[in-house]
CSV table of C-alpha atoms in Angstrom, one decimal:
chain,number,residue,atom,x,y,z
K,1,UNK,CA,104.4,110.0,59.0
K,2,UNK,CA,102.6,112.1,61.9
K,3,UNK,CA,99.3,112.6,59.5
K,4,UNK,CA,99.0,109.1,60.2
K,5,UNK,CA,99.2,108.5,63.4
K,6,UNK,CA,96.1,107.2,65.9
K,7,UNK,CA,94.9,110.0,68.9
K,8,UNK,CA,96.5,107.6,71.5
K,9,UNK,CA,99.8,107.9,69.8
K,10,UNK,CA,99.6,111.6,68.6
K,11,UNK,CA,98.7,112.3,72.7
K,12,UNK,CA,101.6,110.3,73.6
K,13,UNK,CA,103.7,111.8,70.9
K,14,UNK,CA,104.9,108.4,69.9
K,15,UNK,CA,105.2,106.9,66.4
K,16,UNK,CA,102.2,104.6,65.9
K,17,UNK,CA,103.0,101.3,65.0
K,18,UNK,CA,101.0,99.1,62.3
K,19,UNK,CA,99.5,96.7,64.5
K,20,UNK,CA,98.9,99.7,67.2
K,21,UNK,CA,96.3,98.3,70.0
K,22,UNK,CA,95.0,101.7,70.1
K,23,UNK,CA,94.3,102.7,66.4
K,24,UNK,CA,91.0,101.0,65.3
K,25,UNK,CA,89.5,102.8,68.3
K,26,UNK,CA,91.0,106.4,68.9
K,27,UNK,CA,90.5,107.7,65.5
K,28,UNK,CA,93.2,111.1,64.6
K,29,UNK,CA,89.8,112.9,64.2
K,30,UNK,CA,88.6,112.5,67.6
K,31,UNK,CA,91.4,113.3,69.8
K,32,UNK,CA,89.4,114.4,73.2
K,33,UNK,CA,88.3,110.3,73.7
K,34,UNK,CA,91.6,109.2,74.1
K,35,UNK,CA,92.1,112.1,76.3
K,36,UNK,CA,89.0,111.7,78.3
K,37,UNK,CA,90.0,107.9,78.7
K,38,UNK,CA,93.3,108.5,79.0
K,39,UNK,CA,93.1,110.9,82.2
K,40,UNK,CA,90.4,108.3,83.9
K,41,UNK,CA,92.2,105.0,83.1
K,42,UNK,CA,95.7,106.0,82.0
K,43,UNK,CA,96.7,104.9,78.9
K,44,UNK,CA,98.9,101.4,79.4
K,45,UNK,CA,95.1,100.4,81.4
K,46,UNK,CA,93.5,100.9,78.8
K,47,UNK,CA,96.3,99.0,76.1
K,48,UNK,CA,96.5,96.5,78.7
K,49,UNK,CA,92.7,96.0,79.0
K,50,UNK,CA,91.9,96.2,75.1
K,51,UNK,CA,94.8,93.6,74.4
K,52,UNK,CA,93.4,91.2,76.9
K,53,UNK,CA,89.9,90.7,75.2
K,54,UNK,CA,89.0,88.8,71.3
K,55,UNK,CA,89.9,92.1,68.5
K,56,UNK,CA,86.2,91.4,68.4
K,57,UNK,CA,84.8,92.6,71.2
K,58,UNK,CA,87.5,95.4,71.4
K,59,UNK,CA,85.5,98.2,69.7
K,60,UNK,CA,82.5,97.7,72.3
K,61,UNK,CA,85.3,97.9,75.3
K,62,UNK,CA,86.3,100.9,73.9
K,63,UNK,CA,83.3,102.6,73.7
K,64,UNK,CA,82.3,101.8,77.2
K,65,UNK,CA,85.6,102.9,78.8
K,66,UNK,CA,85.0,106.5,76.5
K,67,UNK,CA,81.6,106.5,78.4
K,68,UNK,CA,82.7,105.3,81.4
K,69,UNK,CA,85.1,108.2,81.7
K,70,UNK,CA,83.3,110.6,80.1
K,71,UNK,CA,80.6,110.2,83.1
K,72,UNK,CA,83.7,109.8,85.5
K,73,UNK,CA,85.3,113.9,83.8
K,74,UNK,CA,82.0,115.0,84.2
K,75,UNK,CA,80.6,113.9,87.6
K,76,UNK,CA,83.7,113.5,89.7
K,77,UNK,CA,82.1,112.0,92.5
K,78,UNK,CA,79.9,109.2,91.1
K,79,UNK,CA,80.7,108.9,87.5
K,80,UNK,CA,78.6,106.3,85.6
K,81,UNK,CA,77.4,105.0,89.0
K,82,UNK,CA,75.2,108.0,89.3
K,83,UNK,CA,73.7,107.3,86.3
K,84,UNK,CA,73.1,103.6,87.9
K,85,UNK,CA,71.3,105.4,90.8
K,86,UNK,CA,69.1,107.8,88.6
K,87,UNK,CA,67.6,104.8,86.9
K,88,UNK,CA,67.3,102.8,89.9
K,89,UNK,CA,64.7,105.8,91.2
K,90,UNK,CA,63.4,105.9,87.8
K,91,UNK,CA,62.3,102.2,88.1
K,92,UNK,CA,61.3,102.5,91.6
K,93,UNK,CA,58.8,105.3,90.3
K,94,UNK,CA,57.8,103.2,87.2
K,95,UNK,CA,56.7,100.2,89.5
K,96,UNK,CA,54.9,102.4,92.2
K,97,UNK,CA,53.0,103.7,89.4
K,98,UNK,CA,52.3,100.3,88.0
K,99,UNK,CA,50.8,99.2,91.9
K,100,UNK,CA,49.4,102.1,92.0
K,101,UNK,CA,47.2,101.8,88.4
K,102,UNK,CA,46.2,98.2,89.2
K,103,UNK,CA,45.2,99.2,92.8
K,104,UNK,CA,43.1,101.3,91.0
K,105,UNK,CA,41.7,99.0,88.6
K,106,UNK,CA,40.6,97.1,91.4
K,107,UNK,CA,38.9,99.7,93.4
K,108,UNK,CA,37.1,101.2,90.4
K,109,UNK,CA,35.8,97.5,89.4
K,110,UNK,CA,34.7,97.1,93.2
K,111,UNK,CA,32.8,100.7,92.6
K,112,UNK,CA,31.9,99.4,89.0
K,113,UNK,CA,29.8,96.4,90.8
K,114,UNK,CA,28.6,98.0,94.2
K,115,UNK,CA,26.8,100.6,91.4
K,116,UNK,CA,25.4,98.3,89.2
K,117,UNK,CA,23.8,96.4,92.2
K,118,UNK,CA,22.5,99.6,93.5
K,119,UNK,CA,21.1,100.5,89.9
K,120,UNK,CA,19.3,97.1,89.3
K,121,UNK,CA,17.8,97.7,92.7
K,122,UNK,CA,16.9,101.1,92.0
K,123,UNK,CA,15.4,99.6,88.7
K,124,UNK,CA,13.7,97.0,90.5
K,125,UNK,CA,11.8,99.6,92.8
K,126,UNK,CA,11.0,102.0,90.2
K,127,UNK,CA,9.1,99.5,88.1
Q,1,UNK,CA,105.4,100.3,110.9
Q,2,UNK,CA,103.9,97.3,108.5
Q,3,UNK,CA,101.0,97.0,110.7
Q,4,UNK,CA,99.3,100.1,110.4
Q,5,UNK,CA,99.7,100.5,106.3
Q,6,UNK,CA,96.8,101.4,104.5
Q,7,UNK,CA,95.4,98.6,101.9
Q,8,UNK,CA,97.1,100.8,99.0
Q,9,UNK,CA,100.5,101.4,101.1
Q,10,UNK,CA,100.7,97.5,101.6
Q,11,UNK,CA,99.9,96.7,97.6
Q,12,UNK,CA,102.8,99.4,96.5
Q,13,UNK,CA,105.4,98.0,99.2
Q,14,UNK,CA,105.8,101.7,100.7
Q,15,UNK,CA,105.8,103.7,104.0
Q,16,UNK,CA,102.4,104.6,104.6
Q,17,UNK,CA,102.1,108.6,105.1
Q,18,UNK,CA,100.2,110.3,108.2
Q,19,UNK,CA,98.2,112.0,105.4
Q,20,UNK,CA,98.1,109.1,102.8
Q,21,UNK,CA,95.4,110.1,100.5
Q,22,UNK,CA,93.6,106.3,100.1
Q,23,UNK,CA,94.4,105.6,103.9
Q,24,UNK,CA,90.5,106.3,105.3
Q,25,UNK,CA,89.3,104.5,102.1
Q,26,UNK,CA,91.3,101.6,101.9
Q,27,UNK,CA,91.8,100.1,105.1
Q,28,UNK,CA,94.5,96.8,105.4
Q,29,UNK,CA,91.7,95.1,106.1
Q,30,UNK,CA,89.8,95.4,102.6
Q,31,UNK,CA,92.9,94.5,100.2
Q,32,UNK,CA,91.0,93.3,97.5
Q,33,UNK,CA,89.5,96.9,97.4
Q,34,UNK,CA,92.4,98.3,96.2
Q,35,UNK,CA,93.7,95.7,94.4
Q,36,UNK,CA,90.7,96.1,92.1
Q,37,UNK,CA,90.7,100.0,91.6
Q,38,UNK,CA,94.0,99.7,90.9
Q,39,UNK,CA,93.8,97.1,88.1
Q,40,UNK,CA,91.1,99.1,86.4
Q,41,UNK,CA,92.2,102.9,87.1
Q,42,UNK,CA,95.8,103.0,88.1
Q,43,UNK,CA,96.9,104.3,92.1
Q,44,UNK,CA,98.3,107.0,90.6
Q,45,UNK,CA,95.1,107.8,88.8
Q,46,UNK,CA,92.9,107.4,92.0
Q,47,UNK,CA,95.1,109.2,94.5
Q,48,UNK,CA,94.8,111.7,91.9
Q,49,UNK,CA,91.1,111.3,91.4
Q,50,UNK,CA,90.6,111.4,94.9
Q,51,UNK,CA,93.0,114.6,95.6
Q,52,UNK,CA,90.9,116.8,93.4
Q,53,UNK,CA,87.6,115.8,95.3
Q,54,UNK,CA,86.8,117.9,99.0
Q,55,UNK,CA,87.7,115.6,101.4
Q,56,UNK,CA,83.8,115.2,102.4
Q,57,UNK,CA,82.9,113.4,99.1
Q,58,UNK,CA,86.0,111.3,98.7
Q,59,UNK,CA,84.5,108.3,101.0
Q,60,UNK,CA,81.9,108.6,98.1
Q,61,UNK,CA,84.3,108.4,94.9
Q,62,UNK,CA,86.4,106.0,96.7
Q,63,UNK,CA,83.1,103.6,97.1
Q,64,UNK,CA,82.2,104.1,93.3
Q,65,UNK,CA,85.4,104.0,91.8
Q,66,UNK,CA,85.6,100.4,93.8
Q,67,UNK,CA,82.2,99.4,92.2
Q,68,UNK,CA,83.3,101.0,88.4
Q,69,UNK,CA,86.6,98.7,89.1
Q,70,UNK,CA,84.6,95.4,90.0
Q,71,UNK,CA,82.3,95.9,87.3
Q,72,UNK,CA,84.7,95.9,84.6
Q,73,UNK,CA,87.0,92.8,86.6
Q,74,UNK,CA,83.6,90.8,86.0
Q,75,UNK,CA,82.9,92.0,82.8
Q,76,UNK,CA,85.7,93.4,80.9
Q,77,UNK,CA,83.9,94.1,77.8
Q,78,UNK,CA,81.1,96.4,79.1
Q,79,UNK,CA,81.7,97.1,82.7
Q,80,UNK,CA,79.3,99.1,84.4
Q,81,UNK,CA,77.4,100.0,81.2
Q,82,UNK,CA,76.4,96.8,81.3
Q,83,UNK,CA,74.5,97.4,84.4
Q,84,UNK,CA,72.8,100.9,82.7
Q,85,UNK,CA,72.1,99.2,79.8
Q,86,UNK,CA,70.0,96.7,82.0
Q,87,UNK,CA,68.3,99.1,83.5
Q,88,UNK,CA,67.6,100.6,80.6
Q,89,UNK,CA,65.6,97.9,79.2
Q,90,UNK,CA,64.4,97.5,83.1
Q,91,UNK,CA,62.7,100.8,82.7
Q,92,UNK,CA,61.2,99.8,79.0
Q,93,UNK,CA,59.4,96.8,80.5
Q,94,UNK,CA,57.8,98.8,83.0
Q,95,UNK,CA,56.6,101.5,81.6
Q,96,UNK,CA,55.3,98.8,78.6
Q,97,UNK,CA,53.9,97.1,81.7
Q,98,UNK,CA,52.1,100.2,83.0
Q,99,UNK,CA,50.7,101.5,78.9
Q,100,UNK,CA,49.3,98.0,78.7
Q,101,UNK,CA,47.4,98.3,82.1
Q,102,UNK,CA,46.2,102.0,81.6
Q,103,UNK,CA,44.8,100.4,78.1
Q,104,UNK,CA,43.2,97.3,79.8
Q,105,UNK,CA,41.6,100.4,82.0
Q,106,UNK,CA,40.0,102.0,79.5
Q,107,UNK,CA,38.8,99.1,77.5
Q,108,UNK,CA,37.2,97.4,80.7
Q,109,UNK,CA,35.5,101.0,81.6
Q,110,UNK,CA,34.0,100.6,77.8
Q,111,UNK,CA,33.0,97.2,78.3
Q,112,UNK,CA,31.7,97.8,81.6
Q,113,UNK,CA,29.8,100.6,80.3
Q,114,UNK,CA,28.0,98.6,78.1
Q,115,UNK,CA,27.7,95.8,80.1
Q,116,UNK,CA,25.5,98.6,82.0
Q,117,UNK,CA,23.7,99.3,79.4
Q,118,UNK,CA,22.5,96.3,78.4
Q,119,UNK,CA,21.5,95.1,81.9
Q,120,UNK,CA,19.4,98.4,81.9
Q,121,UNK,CA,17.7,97.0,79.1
Q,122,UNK,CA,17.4,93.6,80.1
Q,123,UNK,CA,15.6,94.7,83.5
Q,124,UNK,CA,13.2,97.6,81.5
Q,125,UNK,CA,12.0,94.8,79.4
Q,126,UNK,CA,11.7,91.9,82.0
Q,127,UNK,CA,9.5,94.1,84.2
């Protein structure tokens, strides 16, 4: 029954098997994220790795493998880990900003009270 | 020559090539290096991986392929997206962090205002 067959066992051109480790996550509909993993991880890796963790958790593995080799197809070099890196700067210029504004907040509140001393004594005088 | 086998030639029990393609990235002395990427990717898969690459940024997959592998050996179920999704929520806080300060900016400018303001009064109607 090929109609029925998962996209892990349709790539593989193999008969898929009822309790097929790959068939809850490589749906016949989708065949280019077996492929993508597939090509990064190989496909026993990826049977091998889904096998060893609870049916649970298996879905979530999948889907972080697909992304994992998505990243890994797309940016040869780095894969996900560029991703890691971009975020890192991303962070880096979040928190400089953040030192930055409450430098700021202090300086202005130093300004804030050097004025009103200089207005109450320019109030003073006048009067 | 056992000696002078690459990490990867010494896991896969084989002659180690003048032109082995994970020889300058997996030296004997680092065997847990290759032991990891190929648990998670497959030699065949990385030789491969690496093959495609110019050989200027191969140093550079060969280092994040090693820290995609380790990743997943510690967590098998999300890998190194379970570092981005860290980071993600990294970023969240700090740019919360840095709304909340801009806010506190503005409302002690407001209250400082007035603060002004009234002080104004106070010393008009004193003198």
């Amino acid at each position: 029954m090929i109609s029925g067959r998962c996209a892990a066992c349709r790539y593989l051109r193999r008969r898929c098997p009822s309790d097929c480790i790959f068939a809850p996550y490589f749906p016949p509909n989708n065949p280019q994220r077996f492929a993508a993993v597939h090509r990064i991880f190989g496909a026993s890796n990826v049977g091998r790795m889904l096998q060893q963790l609870p049916p649970d958790l298996r879905a979530q593995a999948a889907d972080t493998l697909y992304y994992e080799a998505e990243c890994r197809v797309e940016d040869p070099v780095y894969g996900c880990v560029g991703v890691i890196s971009r975020l890192h700067e991303q962070i880096d210029e979040a928190e400089c900003e953040l030192a930055k504004t409450r430098a700021d907040i202090v300086i202005n509140s130093d300004i804030g009270q050097q004025a009103q001393v200089q207005q109450l004594h320019d109030e003073v005088e006048d009067n």
